[in-house]
Coordinates of C-alpha atoms and ligand atoms in Angstrom, one line a residue:
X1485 CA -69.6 41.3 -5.8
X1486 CA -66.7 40.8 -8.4
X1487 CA -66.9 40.0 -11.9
X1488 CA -67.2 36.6 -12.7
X1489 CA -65.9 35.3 -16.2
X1490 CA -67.0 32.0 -17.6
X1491 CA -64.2 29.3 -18.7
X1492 CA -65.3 27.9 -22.1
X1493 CA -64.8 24.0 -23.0
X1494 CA -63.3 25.8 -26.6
X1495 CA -63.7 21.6 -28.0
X1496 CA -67.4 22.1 -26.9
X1497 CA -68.5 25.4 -26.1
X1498 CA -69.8 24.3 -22.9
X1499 CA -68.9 26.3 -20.0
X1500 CA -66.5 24.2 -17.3
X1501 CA -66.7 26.7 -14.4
X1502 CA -67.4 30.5 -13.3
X1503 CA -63.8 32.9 -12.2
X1504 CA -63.9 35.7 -10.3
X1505 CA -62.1 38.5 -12.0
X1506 CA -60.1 40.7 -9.7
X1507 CA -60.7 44.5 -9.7
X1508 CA -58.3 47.5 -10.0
X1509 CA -58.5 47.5 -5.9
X1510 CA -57.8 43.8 -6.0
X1511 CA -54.7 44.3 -7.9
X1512 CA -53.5 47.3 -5.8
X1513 CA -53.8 44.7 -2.9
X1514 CA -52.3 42.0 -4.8
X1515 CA -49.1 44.7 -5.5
X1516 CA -49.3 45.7 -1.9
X1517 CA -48.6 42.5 -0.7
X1518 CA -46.2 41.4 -3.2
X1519 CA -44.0 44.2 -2.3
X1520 CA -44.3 43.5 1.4
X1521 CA -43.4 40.1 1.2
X1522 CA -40.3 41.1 -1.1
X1523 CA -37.4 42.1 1.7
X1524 CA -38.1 38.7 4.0
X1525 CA -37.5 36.6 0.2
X1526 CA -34.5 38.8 -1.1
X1527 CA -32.9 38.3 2.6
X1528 CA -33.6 34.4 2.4
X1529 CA -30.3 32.3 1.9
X1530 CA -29.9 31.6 -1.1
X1531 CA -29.9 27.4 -0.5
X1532 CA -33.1 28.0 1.3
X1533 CA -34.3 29.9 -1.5
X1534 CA -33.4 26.8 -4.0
X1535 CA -35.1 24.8 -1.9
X1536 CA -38.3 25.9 -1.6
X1537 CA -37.8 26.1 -5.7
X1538 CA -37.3 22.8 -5.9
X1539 CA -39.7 21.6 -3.5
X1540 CA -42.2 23.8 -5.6
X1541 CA -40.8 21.6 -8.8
X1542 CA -41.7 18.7 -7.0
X1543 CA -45.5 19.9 -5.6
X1544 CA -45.8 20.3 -9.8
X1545 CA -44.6 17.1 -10.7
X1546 CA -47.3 15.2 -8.5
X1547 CA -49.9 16.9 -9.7
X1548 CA -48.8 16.6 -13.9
X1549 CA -51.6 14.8 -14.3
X1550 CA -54.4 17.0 -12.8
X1551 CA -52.8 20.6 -13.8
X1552 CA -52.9 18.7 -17.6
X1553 CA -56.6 17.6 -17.8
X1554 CA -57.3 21.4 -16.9
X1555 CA -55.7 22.7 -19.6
X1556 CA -57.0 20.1 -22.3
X1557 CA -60.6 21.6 -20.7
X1558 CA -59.8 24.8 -20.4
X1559 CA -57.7 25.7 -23.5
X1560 CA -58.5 22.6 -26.0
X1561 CA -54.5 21.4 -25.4
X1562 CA -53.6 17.9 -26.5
X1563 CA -52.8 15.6 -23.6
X1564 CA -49.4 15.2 -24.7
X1565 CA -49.0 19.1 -24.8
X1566 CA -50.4 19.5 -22.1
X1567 CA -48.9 17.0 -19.8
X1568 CA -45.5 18.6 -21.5
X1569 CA -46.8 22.0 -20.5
X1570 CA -47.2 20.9 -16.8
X1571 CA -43.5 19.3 -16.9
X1572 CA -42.1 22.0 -18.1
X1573 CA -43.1 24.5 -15.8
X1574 CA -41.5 21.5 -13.3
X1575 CA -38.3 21.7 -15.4
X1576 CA -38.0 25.3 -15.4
X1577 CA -38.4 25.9 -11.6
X1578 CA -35.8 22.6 -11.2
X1579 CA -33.4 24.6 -13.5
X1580 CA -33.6 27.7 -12.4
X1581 CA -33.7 26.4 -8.5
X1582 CA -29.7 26.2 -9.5
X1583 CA -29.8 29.9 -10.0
X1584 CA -29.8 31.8 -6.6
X1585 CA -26.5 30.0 -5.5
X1586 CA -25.2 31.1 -8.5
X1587 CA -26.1 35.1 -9.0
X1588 CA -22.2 35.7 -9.6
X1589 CA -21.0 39.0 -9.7
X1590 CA -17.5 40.1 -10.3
X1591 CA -14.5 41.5 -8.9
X1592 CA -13.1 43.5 -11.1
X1593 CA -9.3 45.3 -10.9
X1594 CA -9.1 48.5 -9.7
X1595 CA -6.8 51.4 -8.0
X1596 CA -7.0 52.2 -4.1
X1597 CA -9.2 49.4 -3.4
X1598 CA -12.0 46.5 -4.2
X1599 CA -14.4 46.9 -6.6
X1600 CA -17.0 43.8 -6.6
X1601 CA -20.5 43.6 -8.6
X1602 CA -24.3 42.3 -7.0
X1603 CA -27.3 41.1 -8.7
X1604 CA -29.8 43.1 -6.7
X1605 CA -33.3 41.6 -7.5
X1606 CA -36.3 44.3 -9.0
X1607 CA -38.9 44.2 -6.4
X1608 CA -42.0 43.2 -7.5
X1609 CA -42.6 41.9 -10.9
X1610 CA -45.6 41.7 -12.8
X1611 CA -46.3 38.5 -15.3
X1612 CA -48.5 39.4 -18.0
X1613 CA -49.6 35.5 -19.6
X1614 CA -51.8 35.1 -23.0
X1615 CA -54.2 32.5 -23.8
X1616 CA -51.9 29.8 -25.9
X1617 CA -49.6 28.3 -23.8
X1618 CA -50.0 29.3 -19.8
X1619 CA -48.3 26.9 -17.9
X1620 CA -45.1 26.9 -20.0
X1621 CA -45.5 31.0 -20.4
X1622 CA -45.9 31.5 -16.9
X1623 CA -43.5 29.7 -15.5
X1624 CA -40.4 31.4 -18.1
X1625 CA -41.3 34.4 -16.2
X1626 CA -42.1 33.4 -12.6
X1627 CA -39.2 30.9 -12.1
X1628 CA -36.1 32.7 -13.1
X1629 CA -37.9 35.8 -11.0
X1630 CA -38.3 34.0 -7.9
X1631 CA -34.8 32.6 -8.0
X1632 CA -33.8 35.7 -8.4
X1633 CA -35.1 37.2 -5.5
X1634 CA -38.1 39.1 -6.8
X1635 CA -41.6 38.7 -5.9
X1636 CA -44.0 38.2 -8.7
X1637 CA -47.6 39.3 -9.4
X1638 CA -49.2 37.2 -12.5
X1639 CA -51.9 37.5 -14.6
X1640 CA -53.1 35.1 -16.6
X1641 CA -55.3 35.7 -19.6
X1642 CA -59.3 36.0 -19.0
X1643 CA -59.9 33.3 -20.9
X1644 CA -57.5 30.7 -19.4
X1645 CA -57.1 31.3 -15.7
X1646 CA -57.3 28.0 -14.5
X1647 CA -53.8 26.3 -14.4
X1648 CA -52.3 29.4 -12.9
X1649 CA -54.4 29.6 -10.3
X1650 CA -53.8 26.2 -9.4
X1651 CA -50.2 26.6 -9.3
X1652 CA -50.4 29.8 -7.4
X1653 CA -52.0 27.3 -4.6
X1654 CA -49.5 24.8 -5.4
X1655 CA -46.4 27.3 -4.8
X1656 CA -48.7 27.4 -1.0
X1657 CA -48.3 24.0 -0.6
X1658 CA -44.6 23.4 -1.7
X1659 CA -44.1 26.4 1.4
X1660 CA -43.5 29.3 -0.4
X1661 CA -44.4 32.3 1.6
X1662 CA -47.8 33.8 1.4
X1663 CA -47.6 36.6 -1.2
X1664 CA -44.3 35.5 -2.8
X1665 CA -46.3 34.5 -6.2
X1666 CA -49.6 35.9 -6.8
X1667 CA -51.7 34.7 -9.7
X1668 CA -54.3 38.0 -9.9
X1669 CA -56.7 36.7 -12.8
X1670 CA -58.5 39.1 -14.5
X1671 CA -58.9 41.4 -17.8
X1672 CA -56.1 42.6 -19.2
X1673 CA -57.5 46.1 -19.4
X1674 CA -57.5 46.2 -15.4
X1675 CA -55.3 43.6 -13.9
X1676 CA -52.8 44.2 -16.8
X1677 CA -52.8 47.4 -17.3
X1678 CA -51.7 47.9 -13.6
X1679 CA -49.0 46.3 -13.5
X1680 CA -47.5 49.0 -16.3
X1681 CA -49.2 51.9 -13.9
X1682 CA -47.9 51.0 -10.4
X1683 CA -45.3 52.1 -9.7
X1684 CA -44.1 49.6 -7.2
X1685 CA -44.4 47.2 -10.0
X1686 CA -40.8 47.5 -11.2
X1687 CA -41.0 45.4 -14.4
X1688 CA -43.5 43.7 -16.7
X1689 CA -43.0 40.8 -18.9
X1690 CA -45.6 40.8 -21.4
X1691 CA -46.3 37.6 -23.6
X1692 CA -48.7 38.3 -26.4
X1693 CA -49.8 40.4 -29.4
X1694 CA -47.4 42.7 -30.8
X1695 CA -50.0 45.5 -31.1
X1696 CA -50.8 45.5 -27.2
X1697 CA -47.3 45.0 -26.4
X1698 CA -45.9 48.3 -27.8
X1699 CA -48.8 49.8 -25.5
X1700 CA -47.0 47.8 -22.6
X1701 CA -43.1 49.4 -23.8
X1702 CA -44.9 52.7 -24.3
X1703 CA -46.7 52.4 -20.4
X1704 CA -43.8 51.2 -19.2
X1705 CA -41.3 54.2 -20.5
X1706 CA -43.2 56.4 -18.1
X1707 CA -41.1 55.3 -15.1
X1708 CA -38.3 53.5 -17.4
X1709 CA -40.1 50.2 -16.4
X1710 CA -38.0 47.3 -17.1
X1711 CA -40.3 45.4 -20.0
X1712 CA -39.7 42.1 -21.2
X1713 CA -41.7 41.6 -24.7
X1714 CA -42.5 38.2 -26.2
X1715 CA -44.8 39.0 -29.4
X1716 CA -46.1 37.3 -32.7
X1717 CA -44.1 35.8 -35.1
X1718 CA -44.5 35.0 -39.2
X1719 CA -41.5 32.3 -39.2
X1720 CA -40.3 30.3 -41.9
X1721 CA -39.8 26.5 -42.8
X1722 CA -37.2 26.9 -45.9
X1723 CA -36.7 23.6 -47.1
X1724 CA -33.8 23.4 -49.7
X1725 CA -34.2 20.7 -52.8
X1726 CA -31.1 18.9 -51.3
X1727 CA -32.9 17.7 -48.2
X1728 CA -34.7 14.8 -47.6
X1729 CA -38.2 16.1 -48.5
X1730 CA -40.5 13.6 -48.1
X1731 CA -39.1 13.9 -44.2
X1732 CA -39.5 17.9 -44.3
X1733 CA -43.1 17.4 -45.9
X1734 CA -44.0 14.9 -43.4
X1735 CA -42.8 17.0 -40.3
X1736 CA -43.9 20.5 -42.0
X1737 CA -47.6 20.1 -40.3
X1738 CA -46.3 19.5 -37.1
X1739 CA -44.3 22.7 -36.7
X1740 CA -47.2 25.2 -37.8
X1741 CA -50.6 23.2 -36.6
X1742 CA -49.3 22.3 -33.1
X1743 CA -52.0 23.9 -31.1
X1744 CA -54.4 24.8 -33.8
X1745 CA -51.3 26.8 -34.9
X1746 CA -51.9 29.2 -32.1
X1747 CA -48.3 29.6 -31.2
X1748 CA -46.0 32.2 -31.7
X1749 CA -43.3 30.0 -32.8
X1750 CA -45.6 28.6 -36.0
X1751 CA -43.5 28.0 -39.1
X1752 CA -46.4 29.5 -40.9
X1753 CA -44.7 30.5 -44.1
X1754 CA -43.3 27.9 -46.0
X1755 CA -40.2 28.3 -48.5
X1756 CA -39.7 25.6 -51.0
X1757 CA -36.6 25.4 -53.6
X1758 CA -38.3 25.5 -56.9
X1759 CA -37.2 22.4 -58.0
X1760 CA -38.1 20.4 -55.5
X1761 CA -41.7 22.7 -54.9
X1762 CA -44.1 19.8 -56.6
X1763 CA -42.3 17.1 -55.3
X1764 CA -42.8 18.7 -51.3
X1765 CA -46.5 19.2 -51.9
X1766 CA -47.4 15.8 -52.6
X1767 CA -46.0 14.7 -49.3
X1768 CA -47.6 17.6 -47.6
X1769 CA -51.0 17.0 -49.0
X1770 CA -51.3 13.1 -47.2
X1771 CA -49.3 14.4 -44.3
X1772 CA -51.7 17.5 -43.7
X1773 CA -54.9 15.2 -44.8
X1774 CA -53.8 12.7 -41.9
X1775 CA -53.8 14.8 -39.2
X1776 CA -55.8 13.4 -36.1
X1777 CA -57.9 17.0 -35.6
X1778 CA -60.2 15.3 -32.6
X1779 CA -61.8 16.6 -29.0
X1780 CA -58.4 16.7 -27.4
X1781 CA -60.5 14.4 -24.3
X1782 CA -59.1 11.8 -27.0
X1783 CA -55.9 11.1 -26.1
X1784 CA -55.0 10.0 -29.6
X1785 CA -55.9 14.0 -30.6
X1786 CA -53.0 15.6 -32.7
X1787 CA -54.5 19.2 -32.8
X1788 CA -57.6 20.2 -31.0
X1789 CA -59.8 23.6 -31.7
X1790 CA -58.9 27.2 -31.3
X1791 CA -59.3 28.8 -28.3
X1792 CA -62.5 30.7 -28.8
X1793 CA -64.9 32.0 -31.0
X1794 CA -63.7 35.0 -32.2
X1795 CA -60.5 33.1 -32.9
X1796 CA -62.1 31.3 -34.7
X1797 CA -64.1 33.9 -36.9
X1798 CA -60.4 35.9 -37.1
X1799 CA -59.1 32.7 -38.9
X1800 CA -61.8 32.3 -40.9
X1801 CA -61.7 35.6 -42.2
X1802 CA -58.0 35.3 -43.4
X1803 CA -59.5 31.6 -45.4
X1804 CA -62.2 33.8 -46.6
X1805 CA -59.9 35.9 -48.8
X1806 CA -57.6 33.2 -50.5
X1807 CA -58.1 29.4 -52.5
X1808 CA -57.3 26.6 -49.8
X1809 CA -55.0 24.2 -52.0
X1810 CA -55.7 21.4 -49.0
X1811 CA -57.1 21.2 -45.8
X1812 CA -57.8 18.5 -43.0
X1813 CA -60.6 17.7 -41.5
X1814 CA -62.5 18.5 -38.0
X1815 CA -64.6 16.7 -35.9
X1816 CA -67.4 19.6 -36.3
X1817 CA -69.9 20.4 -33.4
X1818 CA -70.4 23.6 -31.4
X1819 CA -66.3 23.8 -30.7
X1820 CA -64.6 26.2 -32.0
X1821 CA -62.7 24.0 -34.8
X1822 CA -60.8 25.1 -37.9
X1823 CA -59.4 22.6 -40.2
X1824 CA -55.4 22.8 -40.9
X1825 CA -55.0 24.6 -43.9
X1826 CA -52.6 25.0 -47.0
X1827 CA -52.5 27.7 -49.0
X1828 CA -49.8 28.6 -52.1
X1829 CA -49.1 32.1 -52.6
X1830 CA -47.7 33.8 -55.3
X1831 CA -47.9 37.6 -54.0
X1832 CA -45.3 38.3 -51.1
X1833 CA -48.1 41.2 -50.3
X1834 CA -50.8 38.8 -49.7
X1835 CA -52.0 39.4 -45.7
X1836 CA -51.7 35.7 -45.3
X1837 CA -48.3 35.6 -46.2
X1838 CA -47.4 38.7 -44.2
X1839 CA -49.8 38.9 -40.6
X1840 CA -50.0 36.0 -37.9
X1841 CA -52.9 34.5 -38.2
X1842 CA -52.4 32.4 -34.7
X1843 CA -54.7 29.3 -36.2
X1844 CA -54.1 26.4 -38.4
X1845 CA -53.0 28.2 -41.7
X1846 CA -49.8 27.4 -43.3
X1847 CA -48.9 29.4 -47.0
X1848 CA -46.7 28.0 -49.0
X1849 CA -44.2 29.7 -51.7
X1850 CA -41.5 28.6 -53.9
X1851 CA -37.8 30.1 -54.0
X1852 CA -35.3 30.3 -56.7
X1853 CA -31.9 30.0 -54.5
X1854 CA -30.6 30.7 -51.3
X1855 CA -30.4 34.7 -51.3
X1856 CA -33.6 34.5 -52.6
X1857 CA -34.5 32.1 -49.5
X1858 CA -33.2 34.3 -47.3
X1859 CA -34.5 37.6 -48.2
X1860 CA -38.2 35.9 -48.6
X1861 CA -37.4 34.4 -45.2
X1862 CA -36.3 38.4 -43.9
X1863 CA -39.1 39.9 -45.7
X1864 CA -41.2 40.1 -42.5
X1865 CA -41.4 42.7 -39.6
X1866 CA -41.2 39.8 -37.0
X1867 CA -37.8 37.4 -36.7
X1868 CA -39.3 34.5 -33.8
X1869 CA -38.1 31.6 -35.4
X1870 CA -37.4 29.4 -38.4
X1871 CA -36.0 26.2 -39.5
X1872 CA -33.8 25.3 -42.1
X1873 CA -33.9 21.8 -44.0
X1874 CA -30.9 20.7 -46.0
X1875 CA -28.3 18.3 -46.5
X1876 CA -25.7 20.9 -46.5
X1877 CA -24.4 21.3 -42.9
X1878 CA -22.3 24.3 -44.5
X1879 CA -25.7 25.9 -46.2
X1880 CA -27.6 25.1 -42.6
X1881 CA -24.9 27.0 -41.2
X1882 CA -24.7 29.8 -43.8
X1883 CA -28.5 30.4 -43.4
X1884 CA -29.2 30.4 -39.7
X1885 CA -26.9 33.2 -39.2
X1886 CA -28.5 34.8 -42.5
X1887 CA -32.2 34.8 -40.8
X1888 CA -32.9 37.9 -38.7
X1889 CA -34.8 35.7 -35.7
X1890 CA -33.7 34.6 -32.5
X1891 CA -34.4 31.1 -32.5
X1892 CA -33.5 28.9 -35.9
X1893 CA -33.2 25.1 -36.4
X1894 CA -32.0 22.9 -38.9
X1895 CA -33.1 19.7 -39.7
X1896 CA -35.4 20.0 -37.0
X1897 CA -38.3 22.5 -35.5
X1898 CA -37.5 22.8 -32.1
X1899 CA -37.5 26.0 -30.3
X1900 CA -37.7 26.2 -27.3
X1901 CA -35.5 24.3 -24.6
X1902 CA -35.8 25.9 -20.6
X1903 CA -31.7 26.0 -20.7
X1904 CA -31.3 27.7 -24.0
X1905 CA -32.2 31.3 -24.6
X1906 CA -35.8 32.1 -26.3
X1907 CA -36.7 35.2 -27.6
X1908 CA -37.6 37.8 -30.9
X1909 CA -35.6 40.1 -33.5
X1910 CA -37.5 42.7 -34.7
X1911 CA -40.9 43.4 -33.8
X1912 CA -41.2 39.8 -32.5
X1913 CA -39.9 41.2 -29.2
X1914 CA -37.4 42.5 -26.9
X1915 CA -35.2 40.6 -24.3
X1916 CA -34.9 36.9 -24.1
X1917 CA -36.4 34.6 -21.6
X1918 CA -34.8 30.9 -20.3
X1919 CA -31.8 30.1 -21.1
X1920 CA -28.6 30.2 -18.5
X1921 CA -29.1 34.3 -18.6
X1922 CA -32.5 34.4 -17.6
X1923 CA -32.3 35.4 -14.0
X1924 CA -29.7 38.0 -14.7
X1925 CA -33.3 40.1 -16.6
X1926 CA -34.6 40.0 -13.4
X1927 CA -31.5 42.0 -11.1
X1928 CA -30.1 45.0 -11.4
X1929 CA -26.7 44.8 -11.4
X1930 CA -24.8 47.1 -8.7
X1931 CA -21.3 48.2 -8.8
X1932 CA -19.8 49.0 -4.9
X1933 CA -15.8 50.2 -4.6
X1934 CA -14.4 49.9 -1.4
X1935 CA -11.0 51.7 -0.6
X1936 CA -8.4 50.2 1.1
Ligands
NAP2010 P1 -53.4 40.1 -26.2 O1 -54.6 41.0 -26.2 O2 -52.1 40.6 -26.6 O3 -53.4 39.3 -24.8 C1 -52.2 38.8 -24.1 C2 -52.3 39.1 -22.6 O4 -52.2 40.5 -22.4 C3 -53.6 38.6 -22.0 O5 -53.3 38.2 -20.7 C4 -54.4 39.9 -22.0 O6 -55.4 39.9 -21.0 C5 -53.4 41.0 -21.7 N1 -53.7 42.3 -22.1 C6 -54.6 42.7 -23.1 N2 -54.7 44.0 -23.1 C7 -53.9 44.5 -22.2 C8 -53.5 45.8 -21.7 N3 -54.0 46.9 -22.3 N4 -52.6 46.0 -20.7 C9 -52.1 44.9 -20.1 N5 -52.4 43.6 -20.5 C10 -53.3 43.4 -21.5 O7 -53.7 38.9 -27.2 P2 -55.2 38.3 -27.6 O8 -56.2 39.4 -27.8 O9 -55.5 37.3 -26.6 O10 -54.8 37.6 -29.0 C11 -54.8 38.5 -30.2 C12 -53.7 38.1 -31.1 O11 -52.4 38.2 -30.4 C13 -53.7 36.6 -31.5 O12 -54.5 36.4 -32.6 C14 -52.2 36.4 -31.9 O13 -51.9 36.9 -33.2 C15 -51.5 37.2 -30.9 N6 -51.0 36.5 -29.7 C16 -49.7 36.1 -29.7 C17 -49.2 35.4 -28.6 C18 -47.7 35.0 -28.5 O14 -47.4 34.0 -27.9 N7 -46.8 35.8 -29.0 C19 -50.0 35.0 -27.6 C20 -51.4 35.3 -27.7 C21 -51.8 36.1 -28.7 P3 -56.9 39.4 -21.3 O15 -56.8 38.3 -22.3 O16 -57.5 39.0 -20.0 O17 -57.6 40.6 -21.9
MG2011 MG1 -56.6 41.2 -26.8

């Protein structure tokens, strides 16, 4: 008998269904398999290959619907999230479908003879998913893989196994070969953990906390594992006094509370130009106050709960500590809710100003110029994202390239597009997933000389 683990309605705190958790033999297996179905998918022709991509893309995009209402149960999404979530993982397996027709290498000038480069896929590689977003964060890692050439192993976090195990079933049906992506669900301590020790694992790509992901790079350096890291993030919204800032007030919420805040990519520090400070929090205050914080089975929800209690109780304890200028509201009950939150800060050391909280909790903080803007903005161990609003297109500029993070916007809070690259400076992580490049993280690339 196997561990079960019961999914949690987080909007309700009623459980939706009982999942087997795999054991450290299950994984083994899981590995075992993965690497035994790995020569016959490397040797496939690369159109057949991008085929079988796209008719994956295609198994997903006629089942948006069902893989969407799962995650609204499962993790609390919003429909429209969710029903994004679902496309995207569609989107990136279309896109990167393009890819194994396209693994250049080069030919590069030499004496005596030919020398040519290959992108030799790993082998197996091991998806580790969190909790926040796992359609979108799976597929980022098993897409570009698979194209590739690899064969992939993924584990999705305890708590929200469900969409990946439907899409491992899915990837069956669109006629991917048995064993060519695994979802292995199961605790991260086990399943997880694995993938770092075994050796025919040959890399890991770890979404999640910073602290567990310098365990992962430290695992991984026993057999110079290839480790992709995506980890937390304290990014910043700097909104200068020349922008328009009843639009940047208005928008502000949006780009931190977007899934209770529980995203990496949160603009949860907020820099305002002192001279335009006042005039930015009375827009905020309406904006933040009209938030639609409902059970996300309403599809009019704009933010739904957190993911679980202890979530919960971790954001709470961060409230505890400080005076809430302004908060929303929530619909109350048994879920696991958390009203969006402002806070002003004065002290740069405050811990809300300086750790991810990963809930609904923006802190605000006024600036003097734009050095000072920047160095606030850099005064941070992580360097995820940021935005910059302004009129100035020369100041946007100036400021983007100032920022030490690897994905900045201006006039806008976007992050994350599947054809541009995505990923962290600093201790926000270490590689970069999507983007045109993506597959190239998942080959080694082989030099061969041939004499004439
Ligand atoms: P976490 O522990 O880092 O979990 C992320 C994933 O890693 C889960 O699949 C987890 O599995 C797995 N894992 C945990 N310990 C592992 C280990 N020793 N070896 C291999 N895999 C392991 O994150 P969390 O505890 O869910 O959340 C804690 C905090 O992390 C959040 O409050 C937030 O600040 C941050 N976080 C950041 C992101 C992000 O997108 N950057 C995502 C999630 C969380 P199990 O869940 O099954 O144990
Ligand atoms: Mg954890």
């Amino acid at each position: 008998m196997s561990d079960l683990h019961t999914v949690i309605n987080p909007a309700t705190a009623k459980p939706v269904i009982d999942v087997p958790l795999a054991s450290l033999a299950d994984a083994d297996y899981a590995i075992e398999r993965a690497h035994a179905a790995f020569p016959a998918w490397k040797a496939l022709a690369p159109g057949e290959r991008a085929a079988l991509l796209r008719r994956f893309a295609a198994v997903v995009d006629a089942h948006i619907d069902e893989l969407a209402e799962l995650e609204v149960r499962n993790a609390g999404h919003t429909w429209g999230n969710a029903r994004w979530e679902a496309g995207n993982v569609r989107d990136c397996l279309n896109y990167y479908a393009g890819a194994p027709e396209r693994l250049f290498g080069r030919q590069i000038p030499v004496a005596g003879g030919v020398d040519v480069t290959f992108h030799e896929p790993l082998g197996v590689v091991g998806i580790i998913v969190p909790w926040n977003f796992p359609m979108p964060i799976a597929g980022w890692g098993f897409a570009p893989a698979l194209a590739a050439g690899n064969t992939v192993v993924l584990k999705p976090a305890e708590l929200t196994p469900l969409t990946a195990i439907r899409l491992g079933e899915l990837a069956l049906e669109a006629g991917l070969p048995a064993d060519v992506l695994t979802v292995v669900p199961g605790k991260g301590s086990v399943v997880g953990a694995r993938f770092v020790t075994h050796e025919l694992v040959r890399k890991v790509c770890f979404t999640g906390s910073t602290e567990v992901g310098k365990g992962i790079m430290r695992g991984c350096a026993d057999q110079v594992k290839r480790v992709t890291l995506e980890l937390g993030g304290k990014s910043a919204n700097i909104v200068f006094a020349d922008a328009d800032i009843a639009a940047a007030a208005a928008s502000a919420p949006y780009a931190v509370f977007d899934n209770a805040g529980q995203d990496c990519c949160a603009r949860s520090r907020i820099l305002v130009e002192r001279s335009a400070y006042d005039e930015f929090l009375s827009h905020l205050e309406p904006a933040v106050l009209g938030m639609r914080v409902l059970d996300p089975s309403d599809e009019s929800s704009e933010m739904g709960p957190l993911i679980s209690s202890q979530q919960q109780a971790t954001v709470r304890g961060y409230l505890d500590e400080v005076d809430v200028a302004f908060a929303g509201t929530t619909p109350g009950g048994d879920g696991f809710w958390v009203p969006p939150s402002v806070v002003t800060v004065e002290d740069p050391a405050a811990r809300i100003w300086r750790e991810e909280v990963f809930g609904p909790v923006v802190a605000v903080m006024p600036f003097d110029d734009e050095a000072d803007a920047v160095a606030k903005a850099n005064d941070t161990e992580y360097g995820l994202s940021g935005s910059i609003y302004t009129n100035d297109l020369g100041r946007g500029l100036r400021v983007a390239r100032a920022v030490d993070a690897g994905n900045l916007s201006v006039n806008s809070h976007s992050s994350v597009r599947y054809w541009t690259p995505f990923g962290g400076y600093k201790q926000s992580g270490l590689g970069r997933e999507l983007g045109p490049d993506a597959p190239m993280a998942f080959t080694e690339e082989k030099n061969v000389f041939i004499a004439h």
